[in-house]
Amino acid sequence: MRFSTAEPKVAAGSLHEKMREKILSMETLNPHVRAVEYAVRGPIVIKAGEIERCLEEGGTKPFSEVIKANIGDAHAMGQQPITFLRQVVALCTFPELMDSPSFPEDAKWRARRILQGCGGHSLGSYSASQGIEQIRKDIAAYIEQRDDGVPSDWDNIFLTTGASDGIMNILRLLVSGNGSSRAGVMIPIPQYPLYSAAISEMDAVQVNYYLDEDNCWALDINELHRAYQAAKKHCQPRVICIINPGNPTGQVQSKKCIEEVLHFAYEENLFVMSDEVYQDNVYASDCQFHSFKKVLYEMGPEYFNSVELVSFHSTSKGYTGECGFRGGYMEVINMDPEVKAQLVKLLSVRLCPPLAGQVAMDVIVNPPQPDEPSFKQFHQEKTAVLGALAEKAKLTEKILNAVPGIKCNPVQGAMYAFPRIFIPPKAVEEAKALGMQPDMFYCLRLLEETGICVVPGSGFGQKDGTYHFRMTILPSTEKLKVLLGKVHDFQIKFLKEFSALEQLQR
Amino acid sequence: MRFSTAEPKVAAGSLHEKMREKILSMETLNPHVRAVEYAVRGPIVIKAGEIERCLEEGGTKPFSEVIKANIGDAHAMGQQPITFLRQVVALCTFPELMDSPSFPEDAKWRARRILQGCGGHSLGSYSASQGIEQIRKDIAAYIEQRDDGVPSDWDNIFLTTGASDGIMNILRLLVSGNGSSRAGVMIPIPQYPLYSAAISEMDAVQVNYYLDEDNCWALDINELHRAYQAAKKHCQPRVICIINPGNPTGQVQSKKCIEEVLHFAYEENLFVMSDEVYQDNVYASDCQFHSFKKVLYEMGPEYFNSVELVSFHSTSKGYTGECGFRGGYMEVINMDPEVKAQLVKLLSVRLCPPLAGQVAMDVIVNPPQPDEPSFKQFHQEKTAVLGALAEKAKLTEKILNAVPGIKCNPVQGAMYAFPRIFIPPKAVEEAKALGMQPDMFYCLRLLEETGICVVPGSGFGQKDGTYHFRMTILPSTEKLKVLLGKVHDFQIKFLKEFSALEQLQR
């Protein structure tokens, strides 16, 4: 039997049906879902998609393409995958390739070793909820090496579905969202909006601590104290989240600053969540990545044996940029063993992280060694990606700072610039009349006039009265120059339109 | 600088530290997480892992291997992947293989088509939160064909991270978990414990409707009415979940029964969640899979245009068994457009489902056609897997029903038998003295004495005073026979031990 597609629509307008209310409507929707905001894929990005479709269908715009600098999606911006990583994943996916002479032995060796640890030697089986044992061991070995010998126990390693999944699950342990005794979650402002979204969804209390824009977005310990004391009046601050290197702010924390944060967490009994997904993305020559764990260790056993810390990593960033694989891990330190068992239980409900993502994570922590056949190519590819990012970080800062009314801190690490923009009072008024945040108004205009898609600072949080946008440094150098040139021209036009250019030039 | 691993342990027992309480402890843990139970990976499975490690380390047990029949993990039990699916995923992962003559053209064509829809033509980019557009279109086309032309709009298709992820996200929209006005979620008993776990985690009210064991686990509409009326006294029933074919119960619902459920949902204003991940796993010759959507359509426009329905599918089951890829999709019908936008927003926080899983899903909905080069092999492999499962379904039912004190309904579909076991009163007493569910006691003994790992019925829910276990039919025929033989011998020994064998034989 075949049905006509038109048939069910006939009665669609009948009186009876119109009177029927939806069971799931905006009125009955879980209000915590309603409260969630996620600017990185918010209204600006939806608009960008509409414009792209319009261009595809032959519509005319004052530009020929949309340049998406809204999300840290390296491959979408043309970055090439690391060959070795893809070889290992392909070998695990289709083991008949083990017989192919075009795959190097070190990739085959790794693939065989991983498949040994998979049920039925297949990437199609579930792994343990914590991830494949061998990969967890490799991760622990990697962390020990990264941290100059600070011990890492593979029993504390959990593979995750990207870092986001790990962050959400740890927050879920800490936060139960029941009214007056609600847990406070300290997050930096500006922040990566996964944090605010998770806090909304879980009905916890967001406790903002502001990064110091005048000091390269450094974390100021006095500000932590202020935020904590203020929050204690209306919630129970239980956890502090740190993003280092910073997203969206691109700063790299000093060792001294990390020590201060850890001391503060120790004194105030806060659980520490350290988002270190950009640990390989450090560009400034005077900066270095220090893991929270290593710094904690160096503070001595009283700290190292007591501060509860979880660190997150991901396949999506670094030099691999494998976002689509949804790979990541977390290391939990000093977690109560019974709670750890509860975490395993919670994770088991979703069975396991995707196995291809686990394999990708393994390659990152267990890359080709100098005596292996793939080392040279791997090293070249890795160096090329990180070198280009470092160059683009500098370029972005330099060009942005030459634009009237834009001020950009150095992009020390991560993948983003978060420049401050001067929005003329008249433009602020016009935005408010439209019921819009001034920087949303700015970014929408930028998109509509130039095709450049960046995310307004209001989506990440910022000090009242200041305005920013986040842009990635991921487009190719050539395209990045076009983008920055367009931002320059737009900004001047925008300032002129709202009669503020002369004022700035005075 | 290198640290000794011993160093930080020195002060571990210091007085100061011992006095320090954990921030995250069993007392402060989110109580909704604590309430979560997930038997499929629960205490029995943890015990099985311990026994396996013991055997590996040369320990002696009355058996040489643990046979895991606790989880629907086909590849772990030796099922081979479908070659074509893996070829397409490998090609997408490592596009250099496009030049390889050992990959068939139809696989290459599909891989190219999917990569066209990926940012930067790479599996390493994020997809849209709903999934890759082309794959969503393929899924809609597949559903239309499956349902003999009932229209499917690709705008209603969402790729997911396995079906579990989709189920959790839809429940999250429906349930806010705030005290007295808590949403009731109707679920079958026995159920797949993802449902009870999600309900616990989200602090909703679990509303049980009991399947009719005496009638092949059929869903009885009168029981739905009873459960609904009883629940209305203490919560707001908002959603009904159906698993068809059934997990853990293996029944396949008749068209008439589905009509009754949909009519009931329509009358009582319930949102319908239809878990159809076993739609390709129907073995009984007198049974057929009917999708809830098609049945709804056939009930006429008044129903088809109003009942809010979400159907779930997965790459993990069927004939592919690709659990590790974490692929799946859901189709939402009659969802309020504003709510749908909220769903997209919620999903966007986790960015996107893993791309390899999306690709695997595409192969399932877009398999080789008779005129394509891979058709023959694909068809052979698919038929072999489903044929073996059908054979094992029969075998399992037959052997179990020959065991004294065990009664097993036909395994009409899915991947499980859920036999009822007679547990002698003396054994029930002993279990209770140990603070254990009687069927947990039974399954632990079975595991310890035979190495067979099955999940107690109490983990899925069952009528008071009845006992069951769930076992998969996934081991190879040979191993399945060993397993069933061991169950037979164990059961007789168990009955003897608790002085109940003669009673049964009388």
Short mmCIF file of N, CA and C in Angstrom, two decimals, chain A residues 134-213:
data_model
loop_
_atom_site.label_atom_id
_atom_site.label_comp_id
_atom_site.label_asym_id
_atom_site.label_seq_id
_atom_site.Cartn_x
_atom_site.Cartn_y
_atom_site.Cartn_z
N GLN A 134 43.80 -0.23 27.62
CA GLN A 134 45.13 0.09 27.08
C GLN A 134 45.26 1.59 26.83
N ILE A 135 44.19 2.19 26.34
CA ILE A 135 44.24 3.62 26.04
C ILE A 135 44.34 4.43 27.33
N ARG A 136 43.62 3.99 28.35
CA ARG A 136 43.72 4.68 29.65
C ARG A 136 45.16 4.59 30.19
N LYS A 137 45.78 3.44 29.99
CA LYS A 137 47.18 3.30 30.44
C LYS A 137 48.09 4.23 29.64
N ASP A 138 47.85 4.31 28.34
CA ASP A 138 48.65 5.21 27.50
C ASP A 138 48.48 6.66 27.94
N ILE A 139 47.26 7.01 28.29
CA ILE A 139 47.00 8.39 28.73
C ILE A 139 47.74 8.68 30.02
N ALA A 140 47.68 7.75 30.95
CA ALA A 140 48.37 7.94 32.23
C ALA A 140 49.88 8.11 32.00
N ALA A 141 50.43 7.30 31.09
CA ALA A 141 51.87 7.40 30.79
C ALA A 141 52.18 8.77 30.18
N TYR A 142 51.29 9.23 29.31
CA TYR A 142 51.47 10.54 28.67
C TYR A 142 51.47 11.66 29.71
N ILE A 143 50.54 11.58 30.63
CA ILE A 143 50.43 12.63 31.66
C ILE A 143 51.69 12.64 32.52
N GLU A 144 52.16 11.46 32.89
CA GLU A 144 53.39 11.40 33.69
C GLU A 144 54.55 12.05 32.98
N GLN A 145 54.64 11.77 31.67
CA GLN A 145 55.74 12.35 30.90
C GLN A 145 55.57 13.86 30.77
N ARG A 146 54.33 14.28 30.46
CA ARG A 146 54.06 15.72 30.32
C ARG A 146 54.42 16.45 31.60
N ASP A 147 54.10 15.84 32.74
CA ASP A 147 54.29 16.50 34.03
C ASP A 147 55.61 16.08 34.70
N ASP A 148 56.58 15.73 33.88
CA ASP A 148 57.93 15.44 34.39
C ASP A 148 57.93 14.43 35.53
N GLY A 149 57.10 13.40 35.38
CA GLY A 149 57.19 12.31 36.34
C GLY A 149 56.16 12.32 37.46
N VAL A 150 55.35 13.35 37.55
CA VAL A 150 54.29 13.32 38.56
C VAL A 150 53.41 12.10 38.27
N PRO A 151 53.21 11.23 39.27
CA PRO A 151 52.53 9.97 38.98
C PRO A 151 51.08 10.15 38.52
N SER A 152 50.70 9.29 37.58
CA SER A 152 49.31 9.27 37.11
C SER A 152 48.83 7.82 37.14
N ASP A 153 47.69 7.60 37.74
CA ASP A 153 47.14 6.25 37.89
C ASP A 153 46.05 6.06 36.83
N TRP A 154 46.21 5.03 35.99
CA TRP A 154 45.24 4.86 34.90
C TRP A 154 43.83 4.58 35.43
N ASP A 155 43.73 4.19 36.67
CA ASP A 155 42.40 4.00 37.25
C ASP A 155 41.66 5.33 37.41
N ASN A 156 42.42 6.42 37.35
CA ASN A 156 41.80 7.76 37.47
C ASN A 156 41.46 8.37 36.11
N ILE A 157 41.71 7.62 35.04
CA ILE A 157 41.49 8.15 33.69
C ILE A 157 40.14 7.66 33.15
N PHE A 158 39.36 8.57 32.63
CA PHE A 158 38.08 8.25 32.02
C PHE A 158 38.08 8.82 30.60
N LEU A 159 37.90 7.97 29.60
CA LEU A 159 37.66 8.49 28.26
C LEU A 159 36.27 9.15 28.24
N THR A 160 36.12 10.18 27.40
CA THR A 160 34.85 10.91 27.34
C THR A 160 34.47 11.18 25.87
N THR A 161 33.24 11.60 25.68
CA THR A 161 32.74 11.95 24.34
C THR A 161 33.01 13.44 24.11
N GLY A 162 34.23 13.77 23.72
CA GLY A 162 34.66 15.17 23.75
C GLY A 162 34.81 15.60 25.21
N ALA A 163 35.42 16.76 25.42
CA ALA A 163 35.56 17.23 26.81
C ALA A 163 34.21 17.63 27.39
N SER A 164 33.31 18.13 26.57
CA SER A 164 32.01 18.62 27.04
C SER A 164 31.29 17.57 27.88
N ASP A 165 31.31 16.35 27.38
CA ASP A 165 30.65 15.24 28.06
C ASP A 165 31.23 15.02 29.45
N GLY A 166 32.54 15.07 29.56
CA GLY A 166 33.18 14.89 30.86
C GLY A 166 32.80 16.02 31.81
N ILE A 167 32.84 17.24 31.32
CA ILE A 167 32.52 18.40 32.15
C ILE A 167 31.09 18.30 32.67
N MET A 168 30.15 17.95 31.77
CA MET A 168 28.75 17.82 32.18
C MET A 168 28.60 16.74 33.25
N ASN A 169 29.28 15.62 33.08
CA ASN A 169 29.11 14.52 34.02
C ASN A 169 29.69 14.84 35.39
N ILE A 170 30.82 15.53 35.42
CA ILE A 170 31.38 15.90 36.72
C ILE A 170 30.47 16.91 37.41
N LEU A 171 29.98 17.88 36.65
CA LEU A 171 29.05 18.84 37.25
C LEU A 171 27.81 18.13 37.80
N ARG A 172 27.36 17.13 37.07
CA ARG A 172 26.15 16.42 37.50
C ARG A 172 26.35 15.73 38.87
N LEU A 173 27.56 15.28 39.13
CA LEU A 173 27.83 14.70 40.44
C LEU A 173 27.73 15.75 41.53
N LEU A 174 28.18 16.95 41.20
CA LEU A 174 28.36 18.00 42.21
C LEU A 174 27.09 18.79 42.48
N VAL A 175 26.17 18.74 41.56
CA VAL A 175 25.05 19.68 41.54
C VAL A 175 23.74 18.92 41.52
N SER A 176 22.86 19.23 42.46
CA SER A 176 21.57 18.54 42.40
C SER A 176 20.42 19.49 42.12
N GLY A 177 20.69 20.77 42.20
CA GLY A 177 19.70 21.76 41.75
C GLY A 177 18.41 21.80 42.55
N ASN A 178 18.50 21.71 43.88
CA ASN A 178 17.24 21.78 44.63
C ASN A 178 17.14 23.05 45.49
N GLY A 179 16.68 24.08 44.84
CA GLY A 179 16.27 25.30 45.54
C GLY A 179 17.33 26.02 46.34
N SER A 180 17.06 26.31 47.60
CA SER A 180 17.85 27.26 48.37
C SER A 180 19.27 26.76 48.66
N SER A 181 19.43 25.45 48.76
CA SER A 181 20.77 24.94 49.06
C SER A 181 21.53 24.65 47.77
N ARG A 182 21.17 25.35 46.72
CA ARG A 182 21.77 25.05 45.43
C ARG A 182 23.27 25.28 45.41
N ALA A 183 23.94 24.43 44.63
CA ALA A 183 25.39 24.51 44.54
C ALA A 183 25.80 25.68 43.65
N GLY A 184 26.81 26.41 44.09
CA GLY A 184 27.38 27.48 43.28
C GLY A 184 28.56 26.96 42.49
N VAL A 185 28.60 27.33 41.22
CA VAL A 185 29.68 26.91 40.34
C VAL A 185 30.42 28.17 39.88
N MET A 186 31.66 28.29 40.31
CA MET A 186 32.44 29.48 39.96
C MET A 186 33.01 29.30 38.56
N ILE A 187 32.73 30.26 37.70
CA ILE A 187 33.28 30.19 36.34
C ILE A 187 33.88 31.54 35.97
N PRO A 188 34.88 31.51 35.09
CA PRO A 188 35.48 32.78 34.65
C PRO A 188 34.49 33.52 33.76
N ILE A 189 34.60 34.82 33.78
CA ILE A 189 33.88 35.64 32.81
C ILE A 189 34.92 36.51 32.14
N PRO A 190 35.05 36.45 30.82
CA PRO A 190 34.31 35.63 29.87
C PRO A 190 34.61 34.13 30.01
N GLN A 191 33.63 33.31 29.65
CA GLN A 191 33.70 31.85 29.77
C GLN A 191 33.31 31.21 28.45
N TYR A 192 33.63 29.93 28.35
CA TYR A 192 33.10 29.12 27.25
C TYR A 192 31.67 28.71 27.64
N PRO A 193 30.68 29.00 26.78
CA PRO A 193 29.28 28.90 27.24
C PRO A 193 28.76 27.49 27.51
N LEU A 194 29.57 26.47 27.29
CA LEU A 194 29.19 25.15 27.80
C LEU A 194 28.92 25.22 29.29
N TYR A 195 29.75 26.01 30.00
CA TYR A 195 29.62 26.07 31.46
C TYR A 195 28.30 26.69 31.87
N SER A 196 27.99 27.86 31.33
CA SER A 196 26.73 28.50 31.72
C SER A 196 25.54 27.66 31.28
N ALA A 197 25.66 27.01 30.12
CA ALA A 197 24.56 26.16 29.64
C ALA A 197 24.34 24.99 30.59
N ALA A 198 25.41 24.35 31.00
CA ALA A 198 25.29 23.20 31.92
C ALA A 198 24.71 23.66 33.25
N ILE A 199 25.16 24.82 33.72
CA ILE A 199 24.66 25.34 35.00
C ILE A 199 23.15 25.61 34.91
N SER A 200 22.72 26.20 33.79
CA SER A 200 21.29 26.44 33.60
C SER A 200 20.53 25.11 33.58
N GLU A 201 21.02 24.20 32.77
CA GLU A 201 20.31 22.93 32.60
C GLU A 201 20.18 22.20 33.93
N MET A 202 21.21 22.31 34.76
CA MET A 202 21.20 21.56 36.03
C MET A 202 20.65 22.39 37.18
N ASP A 203 20.20 23.59 36.87
CA ASP A 203 19.59 24.46 37.88
C ASP A 203 20.53 24.72 39.05
N ALA A 204 21.78 24.98 38.73
CA ALA A 204 22.75 25.38 39.75
C ALA A 204 22.89 26.91 39.71
N VAL A 205 23.76 27.43 40.56
CA VAL A 205 23.95 28.88 40.60
C VAL A 205 25.29 29.23 39.96
N GLN A 206 25.24 30.10 38.98
CA GLN A 206 26.46 30.54 38.31
C GLN A 206 27.11 31.64 39.13
N VAL A 207 28.35 31.40 39.52
CA VAL A 207 29.10 32.40 40.29
C VAL A 207 30.22 32.92 39.39
N ASN A 208 30.10 34.17 39.00
CA ASN A 208 31.06 34.74 38.05
C ASN A 208 32.29 35.31 38.75
N TYR A 209 33.47 34.94 38.27
CA TYR A 209 34.66 35.71 38.63
C TYR A 209 35.20 36.30 37.33
N TYR A 210 35.53 37.58 37.38
CA TYR A 210 35.90 38.30 36.15
C TYR A 210 37.40 38.25 35.91
N LEU A 211 37.76 37.88 34.70
CA LEU A 211 39.18 37.93 34.32
C LEU A 211 39.57 39.38 34.08
N ASP A 212 40.84 39.66 34.24
CA ASP A 212 41.33 41.04 34.20
C ASP A 212 41.77 41.41 32.79
N GLU A 213 40.88 42.06 32.07
CA GLU A 213 41.18 42.40 30.67
C GLU A 213 42.39 43.31 30.55
#
